[in-house]
Structure formats: C-alpha cells, structure tokens
Short mmCIF file of C-alpha atoms and ligand atoms in Angstrom, two decimals:
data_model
loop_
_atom_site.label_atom_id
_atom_site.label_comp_id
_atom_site.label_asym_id
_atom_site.label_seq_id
_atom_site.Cartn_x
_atom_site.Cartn_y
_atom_site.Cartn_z
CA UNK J 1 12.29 -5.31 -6.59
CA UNK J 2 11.11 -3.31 -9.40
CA UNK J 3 8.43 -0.91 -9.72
CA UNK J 4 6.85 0.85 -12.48
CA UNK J 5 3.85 3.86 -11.88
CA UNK J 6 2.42 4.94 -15.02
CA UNK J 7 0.32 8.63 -14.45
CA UNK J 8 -0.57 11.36 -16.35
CA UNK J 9 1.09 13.41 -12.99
CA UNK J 10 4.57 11.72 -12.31
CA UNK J 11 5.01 14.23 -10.45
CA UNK J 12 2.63 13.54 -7.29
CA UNK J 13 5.02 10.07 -6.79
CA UNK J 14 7.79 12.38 -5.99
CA UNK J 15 7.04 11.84 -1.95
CA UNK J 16 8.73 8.09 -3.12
CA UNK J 17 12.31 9.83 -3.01
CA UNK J 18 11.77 10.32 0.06
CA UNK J 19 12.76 8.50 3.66
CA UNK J 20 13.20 5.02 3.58
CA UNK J 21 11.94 4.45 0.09
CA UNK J 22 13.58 6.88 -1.14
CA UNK J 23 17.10 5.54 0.26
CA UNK J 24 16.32 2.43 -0.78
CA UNK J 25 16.00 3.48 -4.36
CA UNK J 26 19.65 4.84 -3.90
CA UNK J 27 21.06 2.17 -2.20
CA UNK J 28 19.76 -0.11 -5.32
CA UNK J 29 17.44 -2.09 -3.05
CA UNK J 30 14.35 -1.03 -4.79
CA UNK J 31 14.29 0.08 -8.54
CA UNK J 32 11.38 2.59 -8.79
CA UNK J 33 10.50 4.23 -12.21
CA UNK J 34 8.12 6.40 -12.85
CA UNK J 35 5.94 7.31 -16.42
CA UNK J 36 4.22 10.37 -17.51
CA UNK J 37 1.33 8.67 -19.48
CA UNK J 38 1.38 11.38 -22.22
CA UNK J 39 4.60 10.38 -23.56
CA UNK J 40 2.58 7.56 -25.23
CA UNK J 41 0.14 10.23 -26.84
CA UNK J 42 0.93 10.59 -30.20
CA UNK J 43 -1.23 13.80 -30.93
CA UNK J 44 -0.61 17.33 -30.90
CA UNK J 45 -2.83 18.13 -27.89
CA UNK J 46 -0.80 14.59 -25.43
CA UNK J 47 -4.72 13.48 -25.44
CA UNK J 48 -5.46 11.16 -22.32
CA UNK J 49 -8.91 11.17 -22.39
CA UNK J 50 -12.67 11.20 -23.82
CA UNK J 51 -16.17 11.48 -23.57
CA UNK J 52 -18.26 8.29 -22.32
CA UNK J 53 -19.95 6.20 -24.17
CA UNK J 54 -22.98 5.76 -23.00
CA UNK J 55 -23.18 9.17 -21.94
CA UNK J 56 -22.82 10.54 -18.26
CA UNK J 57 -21.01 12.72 -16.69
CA UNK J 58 -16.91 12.67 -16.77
CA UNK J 59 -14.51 11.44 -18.75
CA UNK J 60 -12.93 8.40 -19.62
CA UNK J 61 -8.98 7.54 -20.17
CA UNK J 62 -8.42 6.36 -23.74
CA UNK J 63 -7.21 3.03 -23.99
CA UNK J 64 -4.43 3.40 -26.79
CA UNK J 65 -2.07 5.43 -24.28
CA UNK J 66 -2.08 2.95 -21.83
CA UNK J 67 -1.73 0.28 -24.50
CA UNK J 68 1.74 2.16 -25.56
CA UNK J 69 2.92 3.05 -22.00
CA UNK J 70 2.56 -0.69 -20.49
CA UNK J 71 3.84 -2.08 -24.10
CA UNK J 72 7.16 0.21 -23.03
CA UNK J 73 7.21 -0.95 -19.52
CA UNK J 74 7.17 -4.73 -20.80
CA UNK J 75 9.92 -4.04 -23.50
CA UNK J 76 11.70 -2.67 -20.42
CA UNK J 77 10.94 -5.68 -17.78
CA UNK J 78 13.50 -6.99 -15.56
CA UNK J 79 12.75 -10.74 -16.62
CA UNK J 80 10.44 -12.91 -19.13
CA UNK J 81 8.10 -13.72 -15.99
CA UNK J 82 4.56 -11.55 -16.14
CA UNK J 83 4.52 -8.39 -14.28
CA UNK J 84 1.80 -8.05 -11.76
CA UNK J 85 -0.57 -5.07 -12.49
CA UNK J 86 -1.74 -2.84 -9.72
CA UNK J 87 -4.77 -0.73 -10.85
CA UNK J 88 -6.09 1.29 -7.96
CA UNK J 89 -9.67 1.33 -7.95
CA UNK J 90 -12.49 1.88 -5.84
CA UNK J 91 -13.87 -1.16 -7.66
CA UNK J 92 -11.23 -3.48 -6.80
CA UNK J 93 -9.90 -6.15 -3.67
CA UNK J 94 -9.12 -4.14 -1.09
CA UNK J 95 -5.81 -3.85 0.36
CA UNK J 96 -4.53 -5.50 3.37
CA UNK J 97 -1.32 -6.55 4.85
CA UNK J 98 -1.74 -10.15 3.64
CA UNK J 99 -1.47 -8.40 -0.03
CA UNK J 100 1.52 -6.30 0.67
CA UNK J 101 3.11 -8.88 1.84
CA UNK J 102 2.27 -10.73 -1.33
CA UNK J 103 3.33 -8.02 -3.76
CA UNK J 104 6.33 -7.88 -1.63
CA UNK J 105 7.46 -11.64 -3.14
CA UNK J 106 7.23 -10.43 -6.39
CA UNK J 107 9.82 -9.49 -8.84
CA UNK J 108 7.80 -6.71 -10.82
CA UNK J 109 5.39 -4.33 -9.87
CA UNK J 110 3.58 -2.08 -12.00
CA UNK J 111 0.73 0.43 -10.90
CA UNK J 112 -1.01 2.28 -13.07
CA UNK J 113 -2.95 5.52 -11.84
CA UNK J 114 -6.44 5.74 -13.35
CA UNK J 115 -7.76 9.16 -13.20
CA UNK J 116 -11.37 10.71 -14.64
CA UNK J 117 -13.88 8.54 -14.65
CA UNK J 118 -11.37 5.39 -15.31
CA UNK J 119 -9.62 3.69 -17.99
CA UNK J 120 -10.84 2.25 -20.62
CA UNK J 121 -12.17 -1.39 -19.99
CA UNK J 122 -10.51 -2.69 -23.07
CA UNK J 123 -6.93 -1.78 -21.60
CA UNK J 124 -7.49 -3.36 -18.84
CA UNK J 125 -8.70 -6.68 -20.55
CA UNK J 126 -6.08 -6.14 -23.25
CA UNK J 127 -3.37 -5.75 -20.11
CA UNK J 128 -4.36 -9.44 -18.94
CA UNK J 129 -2.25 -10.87 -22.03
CA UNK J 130 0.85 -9.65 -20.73
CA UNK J 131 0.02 -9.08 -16.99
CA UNK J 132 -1.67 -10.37 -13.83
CA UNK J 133 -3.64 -7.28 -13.38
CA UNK J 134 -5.03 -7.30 -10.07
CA UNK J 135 -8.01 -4.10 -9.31
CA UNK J 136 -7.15 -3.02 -6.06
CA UNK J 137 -9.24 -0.60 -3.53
CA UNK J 138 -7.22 1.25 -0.60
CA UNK J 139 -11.02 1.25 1.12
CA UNK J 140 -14.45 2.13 0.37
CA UNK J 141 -14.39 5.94 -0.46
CA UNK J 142 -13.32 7.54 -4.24
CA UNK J 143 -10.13 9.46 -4.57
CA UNK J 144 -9.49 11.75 -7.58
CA UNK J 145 -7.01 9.09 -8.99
CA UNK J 146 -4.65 6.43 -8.22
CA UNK J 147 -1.63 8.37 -7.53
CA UNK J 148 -2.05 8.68 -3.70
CA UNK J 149 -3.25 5.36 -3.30
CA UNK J 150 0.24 4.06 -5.21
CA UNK J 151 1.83 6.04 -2.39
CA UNK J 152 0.66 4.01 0.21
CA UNK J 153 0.63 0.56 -1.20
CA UNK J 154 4.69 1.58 -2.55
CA UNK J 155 5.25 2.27 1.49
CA UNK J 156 3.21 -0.56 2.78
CA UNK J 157 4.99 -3.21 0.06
CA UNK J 158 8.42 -1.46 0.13
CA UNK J 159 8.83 -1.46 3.87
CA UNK J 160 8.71 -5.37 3.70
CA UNK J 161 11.37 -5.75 1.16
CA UNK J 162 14.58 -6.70 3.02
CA UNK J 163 17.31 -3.86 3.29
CA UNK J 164 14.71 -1.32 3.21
CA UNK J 165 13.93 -1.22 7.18
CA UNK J 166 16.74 -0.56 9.16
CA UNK J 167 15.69 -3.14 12.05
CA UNK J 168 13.78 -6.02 10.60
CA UNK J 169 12.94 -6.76 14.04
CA UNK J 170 10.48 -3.50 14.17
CA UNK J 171 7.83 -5.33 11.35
CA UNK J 172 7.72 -8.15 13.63
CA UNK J 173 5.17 -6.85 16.68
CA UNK J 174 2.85 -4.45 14.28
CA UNK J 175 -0.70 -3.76 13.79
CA UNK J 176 -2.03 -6.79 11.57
CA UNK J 177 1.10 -8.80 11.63
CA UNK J 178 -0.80 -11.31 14.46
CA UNK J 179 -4.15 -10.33 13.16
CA UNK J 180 -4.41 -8.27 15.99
CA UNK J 181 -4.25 -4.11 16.26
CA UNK J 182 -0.62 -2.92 18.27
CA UNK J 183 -0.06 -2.40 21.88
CA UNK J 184 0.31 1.18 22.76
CA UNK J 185 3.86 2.36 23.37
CA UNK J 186 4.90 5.08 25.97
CA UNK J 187 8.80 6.75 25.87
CA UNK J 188 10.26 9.20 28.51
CA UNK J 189 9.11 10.86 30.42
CA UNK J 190 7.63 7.94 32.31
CA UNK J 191 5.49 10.94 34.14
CA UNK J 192 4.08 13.51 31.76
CA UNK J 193 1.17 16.09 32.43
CA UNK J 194 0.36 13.96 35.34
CA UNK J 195 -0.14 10.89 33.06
CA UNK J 196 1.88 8.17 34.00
CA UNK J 197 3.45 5.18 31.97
CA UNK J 198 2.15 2.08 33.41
CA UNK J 199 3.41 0.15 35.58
CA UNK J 200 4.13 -2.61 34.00
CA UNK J 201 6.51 -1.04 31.39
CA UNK J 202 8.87 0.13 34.22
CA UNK J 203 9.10 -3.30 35.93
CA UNK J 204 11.39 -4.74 33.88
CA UNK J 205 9.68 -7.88 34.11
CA UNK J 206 9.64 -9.36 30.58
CA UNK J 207 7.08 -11.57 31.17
CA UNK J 208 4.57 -9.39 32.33
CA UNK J 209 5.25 -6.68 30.03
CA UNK J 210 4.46 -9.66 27.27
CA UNK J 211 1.57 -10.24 28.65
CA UNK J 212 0.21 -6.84 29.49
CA UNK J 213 1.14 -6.27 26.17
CA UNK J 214 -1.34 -8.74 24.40
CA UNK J 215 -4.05 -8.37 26.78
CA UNK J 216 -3.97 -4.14 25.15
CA UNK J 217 -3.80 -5.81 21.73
CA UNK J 218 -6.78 -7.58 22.86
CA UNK J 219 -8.69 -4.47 24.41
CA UNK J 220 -7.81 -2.84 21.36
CA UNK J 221 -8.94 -4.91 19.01
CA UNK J 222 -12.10 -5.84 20.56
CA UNK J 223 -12.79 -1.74 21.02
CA UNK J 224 -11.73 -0.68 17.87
CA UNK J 225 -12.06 -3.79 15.12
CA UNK J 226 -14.38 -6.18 16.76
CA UNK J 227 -14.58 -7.77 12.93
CA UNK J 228 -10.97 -8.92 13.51
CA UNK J 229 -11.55 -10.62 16.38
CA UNK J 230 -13.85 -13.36 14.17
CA UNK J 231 -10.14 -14.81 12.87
CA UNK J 232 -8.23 -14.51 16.04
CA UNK J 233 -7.68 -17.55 18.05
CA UNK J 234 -9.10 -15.71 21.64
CA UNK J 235 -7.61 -18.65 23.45
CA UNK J 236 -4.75 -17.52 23.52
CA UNK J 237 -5.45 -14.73 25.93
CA UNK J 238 -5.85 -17.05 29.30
CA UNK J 239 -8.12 -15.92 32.25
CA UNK J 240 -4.24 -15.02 34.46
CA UNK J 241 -3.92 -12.62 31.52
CA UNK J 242 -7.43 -10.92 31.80
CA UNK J 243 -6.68 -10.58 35.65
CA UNK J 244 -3.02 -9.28 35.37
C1 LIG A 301 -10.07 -0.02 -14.04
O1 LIG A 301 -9.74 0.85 -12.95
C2 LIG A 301 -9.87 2.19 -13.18
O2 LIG A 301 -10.29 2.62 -14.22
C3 LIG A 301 -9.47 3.09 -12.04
O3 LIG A 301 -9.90 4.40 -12.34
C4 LIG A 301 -9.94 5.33 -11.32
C5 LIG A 301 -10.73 6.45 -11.46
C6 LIG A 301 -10.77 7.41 -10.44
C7 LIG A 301 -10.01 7.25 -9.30
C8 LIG A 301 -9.20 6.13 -9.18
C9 LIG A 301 -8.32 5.99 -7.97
O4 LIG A 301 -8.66 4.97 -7.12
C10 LIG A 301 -9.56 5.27 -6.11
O5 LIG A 301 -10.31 6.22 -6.16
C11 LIG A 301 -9.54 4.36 -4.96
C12 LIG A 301 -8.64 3.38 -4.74
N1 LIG A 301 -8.97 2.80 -3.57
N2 LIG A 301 -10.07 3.36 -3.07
C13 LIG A 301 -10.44 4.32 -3.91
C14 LIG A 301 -9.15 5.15 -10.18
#
C-alpha cells in the first residue's frame, strides 16, 4: 500500500518510522511518504494560511497550497485508479474498525492534515475531481490538527495490511473484530500481589477457557459499551455459559 500525509509539520509523522510501521516501510510492505505543505507555497514568507471570511476568530488554510501539494501527489500516484482522501476532521464520519479495514483494501491513501481553523472549502470540493475524499473524525473532541489523528488511523489501517503483523493470527480475537470489546488476558505469575489468574486459564481445558472467554467479552461489553450490544447477536451467549 501507499500512503501520502501532506502537513505543514512533516515532522510530527516521524513516530511512523517507528515499530511495526516503521519496519514495514523498510521491508517495502508499506510505501509511506510524507509532504511539508509549504513546498507548494510559492511566496517569500511559505504562506499557509489567512484570515476568515466572514470574520471570526482563527485562521483559515489557503486553498492554492493544497491545490499544488495533492496536484504533486497525483502526478506521483502508484496507478490511474483515484486515490482515496483522508481529511481528519472533527466534522467528518468517525472512525471505526469497519473503516480501517476498508482503507486497508485500498491501493492509495492520502491524508491530509488540516490545521487552524481548516482548509479551505474550495480544496476540498476541488479535491473530489481527482479523489474520493472521505472527512473523517477520530471522535467527538477538536485536536490542534490532523497530524495525530493520521497517526492513529496509519497504525489502525497499517496493522491490517498483510506482512506488517508478525502473527496474523493476533488480529483475529481483538476488541471490535466480533463486535464485541476483548477478553482480559493474564501472563505469569499466575499469583501476583495476592491476585490470582483465574481458574479457568490454568485448566487447560480449551473449551472452557472459550467459553469463559466470551462470557468476559460479554460482561465487558455490556459494562463498558452497552451501545454495542444493540448489533450483537446475544444468542450466542447460552444460559450453560452465563452459569460457567
Ligand atoms: C475540511 O476539513 C478540515 O478543514 C480539517 O481541519 C482541521 C482543523 C483543525 C483540526 C483538525 C484535526 O482534526 C481534528 O481535530 C479531529 C479529528 N477527529 N476528531 C477531531 C482539522
């Protein structure tokens, strides 16, 4: 997969050469490149930004820069097809893992990291020519730009992208994968502080670990994100389970 961030600080995606990403990048598995926004400036001052109008407080990224920078990536893509453009936003869909999993089929990525105020409106709209731009919130709360949300939707869609996790077999049993929050997990020692790991876990019985082990996603779930429960099919957890 490719990836391109466009930012006016490249340098805050620098955690993405990093770990598993980062290893990926070097093994060739994911091609990550990252754009300082006020290369495409063509003034003296590298301006980025501009008053509001309309008035109010802020500024507002000009739309020309942008224009230039995602022209570049385009001229740059790794086929004809249309990129798919991520624009964090608090104003957009917010992510899930049903999107990164989505973004993970794709053969182009490109995120570009609004800062100020926002960009332009008329880059954005301009973007949909050569792009399926796609606003995007991490949650409901405002960062100071788009950067750190990049971050996690880069880990979140990288990690799926095979050769990138050592053991596929560890993004099988994960929060969200069965619409249902993860088990909790216990290591040695099996008695620590005078907590004990239960049971169960120590029993070697695969069966009942299994099933111990959805009736705590359950639990969890029902505890922590009731409002995930609503697409779960709760049939599956039998009455046996509840009184194991
Ligand atoms: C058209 O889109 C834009 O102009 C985006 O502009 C901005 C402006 C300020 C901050 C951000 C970063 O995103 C978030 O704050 C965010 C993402 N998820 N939750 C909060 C983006």
């Amino acid at each position: 997969m490719r990836i391109d961030v466009v930012s006016i600080f490249p340098e805050y995606l620098a955690a993405l050469e990093l770990s598993l990403i980062g290893k990926a990048r070097q093994d060739g598995v994911l091609d990550v490149r990252v754009h300082d926004l006020r290369t495409f400036t063509t003034d003296r001052h590298r301006t980025v930004d501009d008053t509001p109008y309309g008035g109010g407080a802020g500024m507002v990224m000009k739309p020309e820069p942008w224009a230039q920078a995602l022209d570049a990536v385009l001229a740059d893509a790794p086929s004809p097809d249309r990129p798919t453009l991520v624009v964090p936003s608090p104003a957009g869909a917010v992510f899930d893992q049903a999107m990164a999993h989505d973004m993970a089929s794709l053969d182009h990525l490109v995120f570009a990291c609004g800062r100020y105020e926002g960009i332009d409106e008329r880059a954005i709209e301009w973007a949909r020519d050569g792009f399926d731009v796609r606003p995007v919130s991490l949650g409901d709360y405002v960062l100071n730009g788009g950067e750190v949300a990049v971050l996690a939707m880069v880990e979140a869609v990288g990690r799926l992208i095979p050769g990138v996790v050592g053991n596929p077999e560890s993004l099988v049993e994960e929060s969200h994968s069965d619409g249902l929050l993860e088990y909790p997990v216990y290591t040695k020692p099996s008695s620590w502080r005078g907590r004990d790991v239960p049971e169960v876990l120590l029993s070697g019985n695969h069966a009942k670990i299994a099933q111990w082990r959805r009736v705590e996603q359950f639990r969890r779930t029902a505890d922590r994100r009731p409002d995930l429960l609503a697409d779960v099919d709760a049939t599956a957890l039998t009455k046996a389970d509840l009184a194991a």
